XYZ file of C-alpha atoms in Angstrom:
536
model
C 1.881 -14.669 26.381
C 5.493 -14.975 25.234
C 6.840 -18.143 23.681
C 10.548 -18.899 23.510
C 12.175 -21.017 20.820
C 15.711 -22.159 20.176
C 16.661 -21.291 16.631
C 19.075 -24.174 16.194
C 16.218 -26.666 16.384
C 13.763 -25.023 14.024
C 14.080 -27.791 11.464
C 12.945 -30.316 14.051
C 9.952 -28.417 15.355
C 8.122 -27.404 12.195
C 5.258 -29.249 10.514
C 6.156 -30.745 7.187
C 3.390 -31.930 4.906
C 3.488 -34.291 2.010
C 2.467 -32.236 -0.988
C -1.024 -33.050 -2.173
C -1.810 -33.780 -5.789
C -3.963 -30.855 -6.894
C -5.588 -31.438 -10.259
C -4.508 -28.087 -11.660
C -5.882 -27.178 -15.085
C -6.602 -23.445 -15.180
C -6.477 -20.204 -13.209
C -7.475 -16.552 -13.160
C -3.794 -15.877 -12.308
C -0.832 -16.237 -14.667
C 0.591 -19.760 -14.722
C 4.373 -20.109 -14.389
C 5.892 -23.417 -15.478
C 9.409 -24.705 -14.740
C 10.836 -27.922 -16.202
C 14.187 -28.954 -14.738
C 14.604 -31.913 -17.090
C 15.012 -34.358 -14.199
C 17.473 -32.157 -12.280
C 17.020 -31.261 -8.605
C 16.852 -27.548 -7.806
C 19.578 -26.853 -5.269
C 20.609 -24.185 -2.784
C 23.434 -21.860 -3.951
C 24.242 -23.859 -7.112
C 22.056 -22.930 -10.058
C 20.850 -25.418 -12.632
C 19.600 -24.686 -16.156
C 15.878 -25.249 -16.691
C 13.068 -24.447 -19.118
C 10.743 -21.632 -18.101
C 7.384 -20.540 -19.411
C 4.465 -18.231 -18.591
C 0.878 -18.821 -19.659
C -0.983 -15.524 -19.476
C -3.713 -14.369 -21.844
C -4.177 -10.873 -20.443
C -6.288 -9.103 -17.787
C -9.614 -10.776 -17.104
C -8.931 -13.700 -19.441
C -8.658 -17.203 -18.038
C -5.379 -19.094 -18.351
C -5.200 -22.823 -19.078
C -2.397 -25.337 -18.814
C -3.087 -26.197 -22.447
C -2.547 -22.592 -23.620
C 0.616 -21.662 -25.529
C 3.276 -19.825 -23.551
C 3.189 -16.054 -23.618
C 6.883 -16.232 -22.741
C 9.274 -19.178 -22.829
C 12.998 -19.581 -22.563
C 15.907 -20.839 -20.503
C 16.624 -19.895 -16.894
C 19.166 -20.692 -14.241
C 17.421 -21.397 -10.950
C 18.274 -22.107 -7.309
C 16.533 -22.267 -3.938
C 16.840 -18.936 -2.133
C 16.415 -17.620 1.407
C 17.881 -18.636 4.740
C 15.393 -19.255 7.560
C 12.637 -19.735 4.981
C 14.315 -22.903 3.714
C 12.978 -24.731 6.767
C 9.542 -24.704 5.110
C 8.465 -27.291 2.524
C 7.224 -24.540 0.204
C 10.451 -22.793 -0.767
C 11.286 -19.723 -2.824
C 13.552 -19.567 -5.858
C 15.996 -17.173 -7.457
C 16.307 -17.240 -11.218
C 17.992 -15.538 -14.145
C 16.496 -15.413 -17.622
C 18.886 -16.686 -20.307
C 19.192 -16.566 -24.070
C 19.829 -19.600 -26.291
C 23.573 -19.397 -25.528
C 22.806 -19.232 -21.784
C 23.917 -15.619 -21.472
C 21.917 -13.311 -19.211
C 18.842 -12.043 -21.045
C 17.053 -8.862 -20.030
C 13.387 -9.439 -20.719
C 10.000 -8.201 -19.553
C 7.957 -10.710 -17.563
C 4.232 -10.113 -17.001
C 4.585 -6.440 -17.911
C 7.414 -5.662 -15.507
C 10.434 -3.729 -16.852
C 13.155 -5.707 -18.610
C 15.768 -7.377 -16.405
C 17.317 -10.810 -15.997
C 17.222 -11.199 -12.195
C 13.946 -12.474 -10.716
C 12.503 -14.221 -7.679
C 9.657 -16.699 -7.284
C 8.518 -16.032 -3.728
C 6.236 -18.567 -2.076
C 4.525 -17.407 1.125
C 4.262 -20.176 3.727
C 4.152 -18.926 7.351
C 2.321 -15.840 6.076
C -1.055 -17.482 5.514
C -2.614 -14.215 4.354
C -0.329 -14.603 1.308
C 0.070 -10.833 1.095
C 2.182 -9.291 3.869
C 5.192 -8.698 1.622
C 3.134 -7.531 -1.318
C 1.101 -5.031 0.716
C 4.314 -3.554 2.102
C 5.883 -3.154 -1.332
C 2.737 -1.502 -2.696
C 2.522 0.955 0.197
C 6.191 1.930 -0.013
C 5.803 2.631 -3.746
C 2.751 4.775 -3.027
C 4.847 6.689 -0.527
C 7.006 7.761 -3.458
C 9.873 5.265 -3.396
C 10.996 2.340 -5.488
C 10.028 -1.066 -4.212
C 9.948 -4.402 -5.950
C 7.237 -5.001 -8.505
C 5.526 -8.372 -8.407
C 2.809 -10.395 -10.091
C 0.850 -13.135 -8.351
C 0.895 -16.439 -10.213
C 0.445 -20.171 -9.702
C 3.583 -22.243 -10.088
C 4.055 -25.688 -11.622
C 7.457 -27.405 -11.400
C 7.988 -30.651 -13.296
C 4.200 -31.092 -13.626
C 3.750 -30.725 -9.845
C 1.437 -27.936 -8.662
C 3.277 -25.766 -6.104
C 0.666 -23.170 -5.115
C 0.457 -19.370 -5.159
C 3.751 -17.552 -5.758
C 4.804 -13.997 -6.516
C 7.062 -13.512 -9.506
C 8.970 -10.437 -8.384
C 11.979 -8.260 -8.989
C 15.177 -8.806 -7.043
C 16.569 -5.664 -5.424
C 19.471 -4.449 -7.548
C 20.853 -1.417 -9.335
C 18.934 -0.725 -12.529
C 17.259 2.293 -14.070
C 13.910 0.599 -13.399
C 14.823 -0.636 -9.902
C 17.226 1.179 -7.549
C 18.087 3.943 -9.983
C 21.662 4.859 -9.135
C 24.852 5.056 -11.197
C 26.439 1.842 -12.399
C 29.714 1.236 -10.585
C 32.438 -0.610 -12.505
C 35.723 -1.965 -11.068
C 37.550 0.855 -12.882
C 35.674 3.587 -10.973
C 38.252 4.080 -8.233
C 38.833 7.842 -8.137
C 36.978 11.129 -7.965
C 33.235 11.348 -8.346
C 33.047 7.925 -10.021
C 34.157 6.283 -6.778
C 31.326 7.804 -4.754
C 28.422 5.806 -6.211
C 26.391 3.843 -6.656
C 26.337 1.284 -3.893
C 23.575 -0.884 -2.457
C 24.350 -2.187 1.021
C 22.294 -4.017 3.598
C 22.260 -4.610 7.306
C 21.747 -8.344 7.585
C 22.549 -11.595 9.282
C 25.103 -13.777 7.542
C 22.970 -16.880 6.892
C 21.923 -17.001 3.272
C 24.140 -14.034 2.417
C 27.723 -13.248 1.615
C 30.178 -13.962 4.399
C 32.058 -10.773 3.484
C 31.003 -7.855 5.658
C 32.187 -5.142 7.984
C 30.804 -4.616 11.463
C 29.784 -1.452 13.219
C 32.548 -0.211 15.547
C 29.814 0.411 18.118
C 28.209 -3.040 18.004
C 29.776 -6.115 16.373
C 26.283 -7.599 16.012
C 25.487 -4.933 13.393
C 26.862 -6.224 10.099
C 26.944 -4.327 6.807
C 27.022 -6.491 3.671
C 27.765 -5.509 0.088
C 24.701 -6.259 -2.045
C 25.069 -4.651 -5.484
C 27.777 -4.701 -6.603
C 28.638 -7.762 -4.544
C 31.894 -7.790 -2.612
C 33.570 -10.009 -5.242
C 32.763 -7.416 -7.920
C 34.215 -4.446 -6.033
C 37.712 -2.999 -6.164
C 39.296 -2.722 -2.686
C 39.221 1.079 -2.974
C 35.466 0.922 -3.540
C 34.906 -1.339 -0.547
C 36.995 1.006 1.575
C 35.092 4.040 0.340
C 31.595 2.857 1.230
C 32.799 1.281 4.479
C 34.422 4.558 5.512
C 31.302 6.492 4.514
C 28.997 4.361 6.664
C 31.377 4.235 9.619
C 31.841 7.986 9.230
C 28.078 8.375 9.549
C 28.101 6.222 12.684
C 30.994 8.240 14.145
C 29.092 11.435 13.445
C 25.960 10.034 15.108
C 28.062 9.193 18.156
C 29.698 12.632 18.266
C 28.737 15.898 19.974
C 27.379 17.627 16.849
C 25.374 14.726 15.468
C 22.187 16.803 15.032
C 23.764 20.050 13.860
C 21.697 21.072 10.860
C 24.710 21.850 8.658
C 27.362 19.369 9.775
C 25.266 16.674 11.469
C 23.433 13.679 10.050
C 21.759 15.841 7.370
C 25.144 16.044 5.678
C 25.353 12.249 5.377
C 21.826 10.887 4.816
C 18.631 11.761 2.957
C 16.502 12.144 6.067
C 13.073 11.663 4.510
C 13.989 8.177 3.254
C 15.093 7.180 6.765
C 11.819 8.498 8.176
C 9.741 6.495 5.713
C 11.875 3.417 6.373
C 11.344 3.798 10.123
C 7.595 4.241 9.756
C 7.233 1.062 7.699
C 9.419 -0.960 10.073
C 7.385 0.253 13.033
C 4.012 -0.199 11.340
C 4.761 -3.808 10.407
C 6.812 -4.386 13.555
C 8.741 -6.914 11.514
C 10.694 -9.083 13.916
C 13.747 -8.771 11.654
C 13.264 -5.013 11.350
C 16.311 -2.736 11.147
C 18.752 -5.613 11.849
C 18.145 -7.893 8.878
C 17.211 -7.441 5.196
C 17.509 -3.669 5.735
C 18.803 -1.946 2.610
C 20.774 1.284 2.212
C 22.012 2.824 -1.024
C 24.212 5.697 -2.102
C 24.363 7.640 -5.350
C 27.363 9.506 -6.745
C 28.163 12.810 -5.035
C 27.444 14.693 -8.259
C 23.930 13.196 -8.278
C 23.086 13.862 -4.647
C 25.505 11.590 -2.827
C 23.557 11.105 0.402
C 22.906 7.697 1.938
C 19.292 6.600 1.506
C 17.231 3.945 3.273
C 15.181 1.317 1.427
C 13.668 -0.478 -0.369
C 11.466 -2.568 1.931
C 12.085 -6.313 1.977
C 11.090 -9.468 3.863
C 7.899 -8.639 5.775
C 6.387 -12.134 5.911
C 6.812 -12.274 9.713
C 5.376 -8.785 10.182
C 1.975 -7.346 11.122
C 1.554 -9.623 14.133
C 2.797 -12.815 12.479
C 5.694 -13.648 14.846
C 5.324 -14.968 18.378
C 8.695 -13.994 19.843
C 10.524 -10.856 20.970
C 7.226 -8.939 21.399
C 6.732 -8.720 17.620
C 3.074 -9.719 18.067
C 2.371 -6.767 20.398
C 0.664 -3.748 18.847
C 2.270 -1.554 21.535
C 5.976 -0.749 21.779
C 8.776 0.032 19.349
C 10.518 -2.510 17.140
C 13.659 -0.361 17.372
C 13.845 -1.499 21.040
C 14.641 -5.041 19.864
C 18.151 -5.014 21.373
C 16.664 -4.561 24.838
C 13.745 -6.932 24.297
C 15.876 -9.806 22.921
C 19.525 -9.096 23.793
C 20.737 -12.649 23.099
C 20.311 -12.494 19.315
C 23.397 -12.501 17.108
C 22.143 -9.542 15.039
C 21.175 -6.132 16.372
C 19.493 -2.836 15.480
C 22.045 -0.071 14.731
C 22.188 2.412 17.611
C 21.491 5.438 15.448
C 17.874 4.505 14.723
C 16.837 5.266 18.312
C 19.129 8.285 18.547
C 17.241 10.024 15.752
C 14.311 10.340 18.158
C 16.352 12.622 20.428
C 16.326 15.323 17.741
C 13.174 17.464 17.674
C 13.654 18.324 13.989
C 13.611 14.617 13.165
C 10.605 13.843 15.364
C 8.689 16.743 13.826
C 9.289 15.340 10.354
C 8.399 11.871 11.603
C 5.107 12.996 13.112
C 4.135 15.112 10.121
C 4.913 12.365 7.670
C 2.944 9.828 9.700
C -0.007 12.222 9.874
C 0.123 12.727 6.129
C 0.272 8.992 5.435
C -2.539 8.212 7.867
C -4.745 10.584 5.891
C -3.878 8.833 2.640
C -2.191 5.507 1.902
C -2.091 4.340 5.553
C -5.644 5.314 6.402
C -7.326 2.216 7.835
C -9.916 2.247 5.063
C -7.154 2.381 2.433
C -5.234 -0.515 3.974
C -8.369 -2.633 4.331
C -9.414 -1.880 0.762
C -6.005 -3.054 -0.423
C -6.359 -6.303 1.541
C -9.863 -6.841 0.159
C -8.700 -6.209 -3.411
C -5.895 -8.745 -3.064
C -8.261 -11.213 -1.421
C -10.645 -10.973 -4.352
C -7.772 -11.654 -6.763
C -6.488 -14.622 -4.749
C -9.771 -16.124 -3.552
C -9.954 -18.933 -6.077
C -6.243 -19.797 -6.108
C -5.862 -19.791 -2.310
C -8.188 -22.794 -2.128
C -5.792 -24.780 -4.303
C -2.783 -23.400 -2.414
C -4.094 -24.578 0.949
C -5.089 -27.928 -0.492
C -1.510 -28.331 -1.641
C -0.187 -27.014 1.672
C -2.846 -27.828 4.335
C -1.626 -25.431 7.026
C -4.785 -23.435 7.811
C -5.518 -24.051 11.482
C -1.973 -25.384 12.010
C 0.859 -23.631 13.851
C 3.818 -22.916 11.573
C 6.991 -21.268 12.837
C 6.612 -18.511 13.977
C 2.853 -17.825 13.906
C 1.385 -15.858 16.807
C -2.174 -16.157 15.484
C -3.469 -19.373 13.906
C -6.673 -18.838 11.967
C -8.898 -21.767 11.142
C -9.759 -20.282 7.757
C -8.125 -17.936 5.261
C -10.748 -15.306 6.054
C -9.796 -15.446 9.725
C -6.177 -14.815 8.719
C -7.240 -11.759 6.708
C -9.457 -10.451 9.515
C -6.572 -10.760 11.961
C -4.251 -8.905 9.573
C -6.745 -6.053 9.346
C -7.418 -5.837 13.074
C -3.749 -6.040 14.039
C -2.696 -3.363 11.535
C -5.477 -1.022 12.656
C -4.537 -1.457 16.332
C -0.867 -0.916 15.553
C -1.652 2.231 13.563
C -3.711 3.645 16.415
C -0.885 3.016 18.872
C 1.534 4.869 16.591
C -0.998 7.704 16.227
C -0.690 8.467 19.928
C 2.869 7.356 20.728
C 5.094 8.550 17.899
C 7.149 11.435 19.273
C 7.069 14.910 17.815
C 4.490 17.541 17.021
C 3.235 18.514 13.592
C 2.229 22.153 13.300
C 0.953 22.265 9.747
C 0.987 19.917 6.818
C -0.813 21.975 4.212
C -2.330 18.912 2.569
C -5.884 20.241 2.716
C -4.998 23.196 0.489
C -2.745 21.368 -1.941
C -3.676 18.143 -3.622
C -4.014 16.597 -7.041
C -1.704 14.902 -9.530
C 0.868 17.737 -9.544
C 1.086 18.053 -5.766
C 4.574 17.451 -4.396
C 4.576 16.194 -0.821
C 6.348 18.652 1.447
C 6.430 20.116 4.925
C 7.177 23.619 6.143
C 7.882 23.877 9.858
C 7.661 25.201 12.465
C 4.498 27.007 11.499
C 3.985 29.530 13.124
C 7.698 30.234 12.810
C 10.265 32.295 14.682
C 13.656 33.389 13.378
C 13.990 30.521 10.931
C 11.989 27.702 9.412
C 12.545 24.660 7.205
C 11.031 23.461 3.942
C 11.334 19.716 3.320
C 10.338 18.320 -0.073
C 9.769 14.564 -0.160
C 11.351 12.223 -2.630
C 10.966 10.896 -5.268
C 10.713 14.525 -6.367
C 14.252 15.896 -6.639
C 14.776 19.602 -6.105
C 17.179 20.885 -8.759
C 17.916 24.508 -9.628
C 14.650 25.609 -8.027
C 13.682 29.026 -6.690
C 12.021 29.669 -3.326
C 9.986 32.850 -2.966
C 8.092 34.375 -0.057
C 5.250 36.828 -0.688
C 3.463 39.214 1.669
C -0.312 39.660 1.749
C -0.154 42.153 -1.175
C 1.679 39.673 -3.405
C 5.008 41.472 -3.149
C 8.110 39.234 -3.217
C 9.888 39.733 0.119
C 12.349 36.840 -0.161
C 13.944 35.204 -3.190
C 16.296 32.168 -3.041
C 17.351 30.940 -6.517
C 19.508 27.952 -7.457
C 18.275 25.501 -4.799
C 19.258 21.842 -5.364
C 18.548 20.302 -1.962
C 15.336 18.675 -0.751
C 15.674 20.423 2.613
C 15.891 24.224 2.734
C 16.675 26.335 5.797
C 15.114 29.807 5.558
C 16.259 32.635 7.826
C 13.642 35.252 8.631
C 16.028 38.158 8.066
C 13.998 40.696 10.009
C 10.637 40.197 8.295
C 7.724 41.655 10.252
C 5.225 39.330 11.971
C 2.306 38.314 9.801
C 0.991 35.873 7.204
C 3.169 35.088 4.197
C 2.776 32.835 1.200
C 5.589 30.640 -0.104
C 6.293 29.021 -3.445
C 8.949 26.694 -4.815
C 9.289 26.959 -8.580
C 11.164 24.466 -10.747
C 11.251 23.949 -14.508
C 8.693 26.681 -15.017
C 6.034 25.313 -12.668
C 5.019 25.834 -9.068
C 5.791 22.528 -7.374
C 5.196 23.656 -3.765
C 2.922 26.400 -2.412
C 1.483 27.261 0.974
C 1.406 29.830 3.746
C 3.507 30.440 6.836
C 2.800 32.582 9.881
C 5.762 34.539 11.266
C 5.362 35.367 14.943
């Protein structure tokens, strides 16, 4: 059953609860304390407040009477756009020194930085949809935000379970790309690094450029922000992205040499697509969708990620078919054409290229045997549930929404356990649909022969092969000055390609006789990829 809502009345149709007075004294989770000194935390304008963390270490209980493990000044504001309709809001904060300058510091074991978020799940009553997504994407080999569950107290008022997490930004411990300064306006320095996002304008910068193929697709500068960029830098990244769109709309869009491979790091787009489709996030592809680009001298291709904003995913939204375990989220433009934001056209076009769909299918198969196996996903949910079991009781006393419809819930569980059971069942059903409906065919993955801590995820295809075949090596491993060798059954080297610095390699057969051959990619004195290929 489909429900239709008008977005301009969401503030009038949502349940608001008067916060209960939980007698909060101690927790198995870290305790985060904010004291605004009688100031009101606002949207967009940050105030200075006192900040502290009570955390005694793994397995040790934390009490409100304990000394702070960390304390200092912060600037803090309410963050988010649609999420501000809920009474439990999220916050953005910066850690400060005594002079109120930005202070890079480690919080709860996360790498030093000054830019943090206190995220409070509200419509996601499992309390874990975002966190599960970030964990999975990291296990897939990419950066995604680190987080630590905590319980938050603001001005002596208990606020419930929150995640203290990293904000997406350029940093050697976050999105690890070159730092771009306003002076970097020529040559290689101009080419990176940029973090962009496809997004709606609410809650974000009003400065953007639109796709020439769909004005509903808006690209926003994220880091550096538009106000920090030189006009030449804004023009560069805008021209790069529009150039990619023009290429995707042109006749040679899937040419291996001059097509989309020359503009994007394909494997990151595949992993991005798989996560968007698995979660079927109702905002998928068209909102909170990040892209980033490194300098040309350091790779230079456009990459997709990290993941962000999955609280209305995994069956948790009741509009635009997002609750349905069947169908593609990339079809959103056809399902809900009246929205003011849209999915870029090139996501669906990728599926017209058999090389792309082969990679997509192989990668999905690999992930379903590992991190996205149903048992692995359920074990992750159970582990989080065990960690949160005690604190969720206080959270839902403070915010009594179990058994209550909150925008935009499709399923309303009467208990927290029912919410977790639904999350498991929905994700399993969605995974099974993708098992049988993702396009493409995967000939050979090689994962059975090659595993262990030194294994580098890769695919060689087609296998059996004809006149040519491809070797794709997955990030985060970066191929640099590597050597590819092909051996016959006697161990004789029959092919030798040195000096490879691309994660995708095209190998021409060059008249080799039919038979079984063994391949190896060697880098820095070790064999990082091995396997066998059958030449027909």
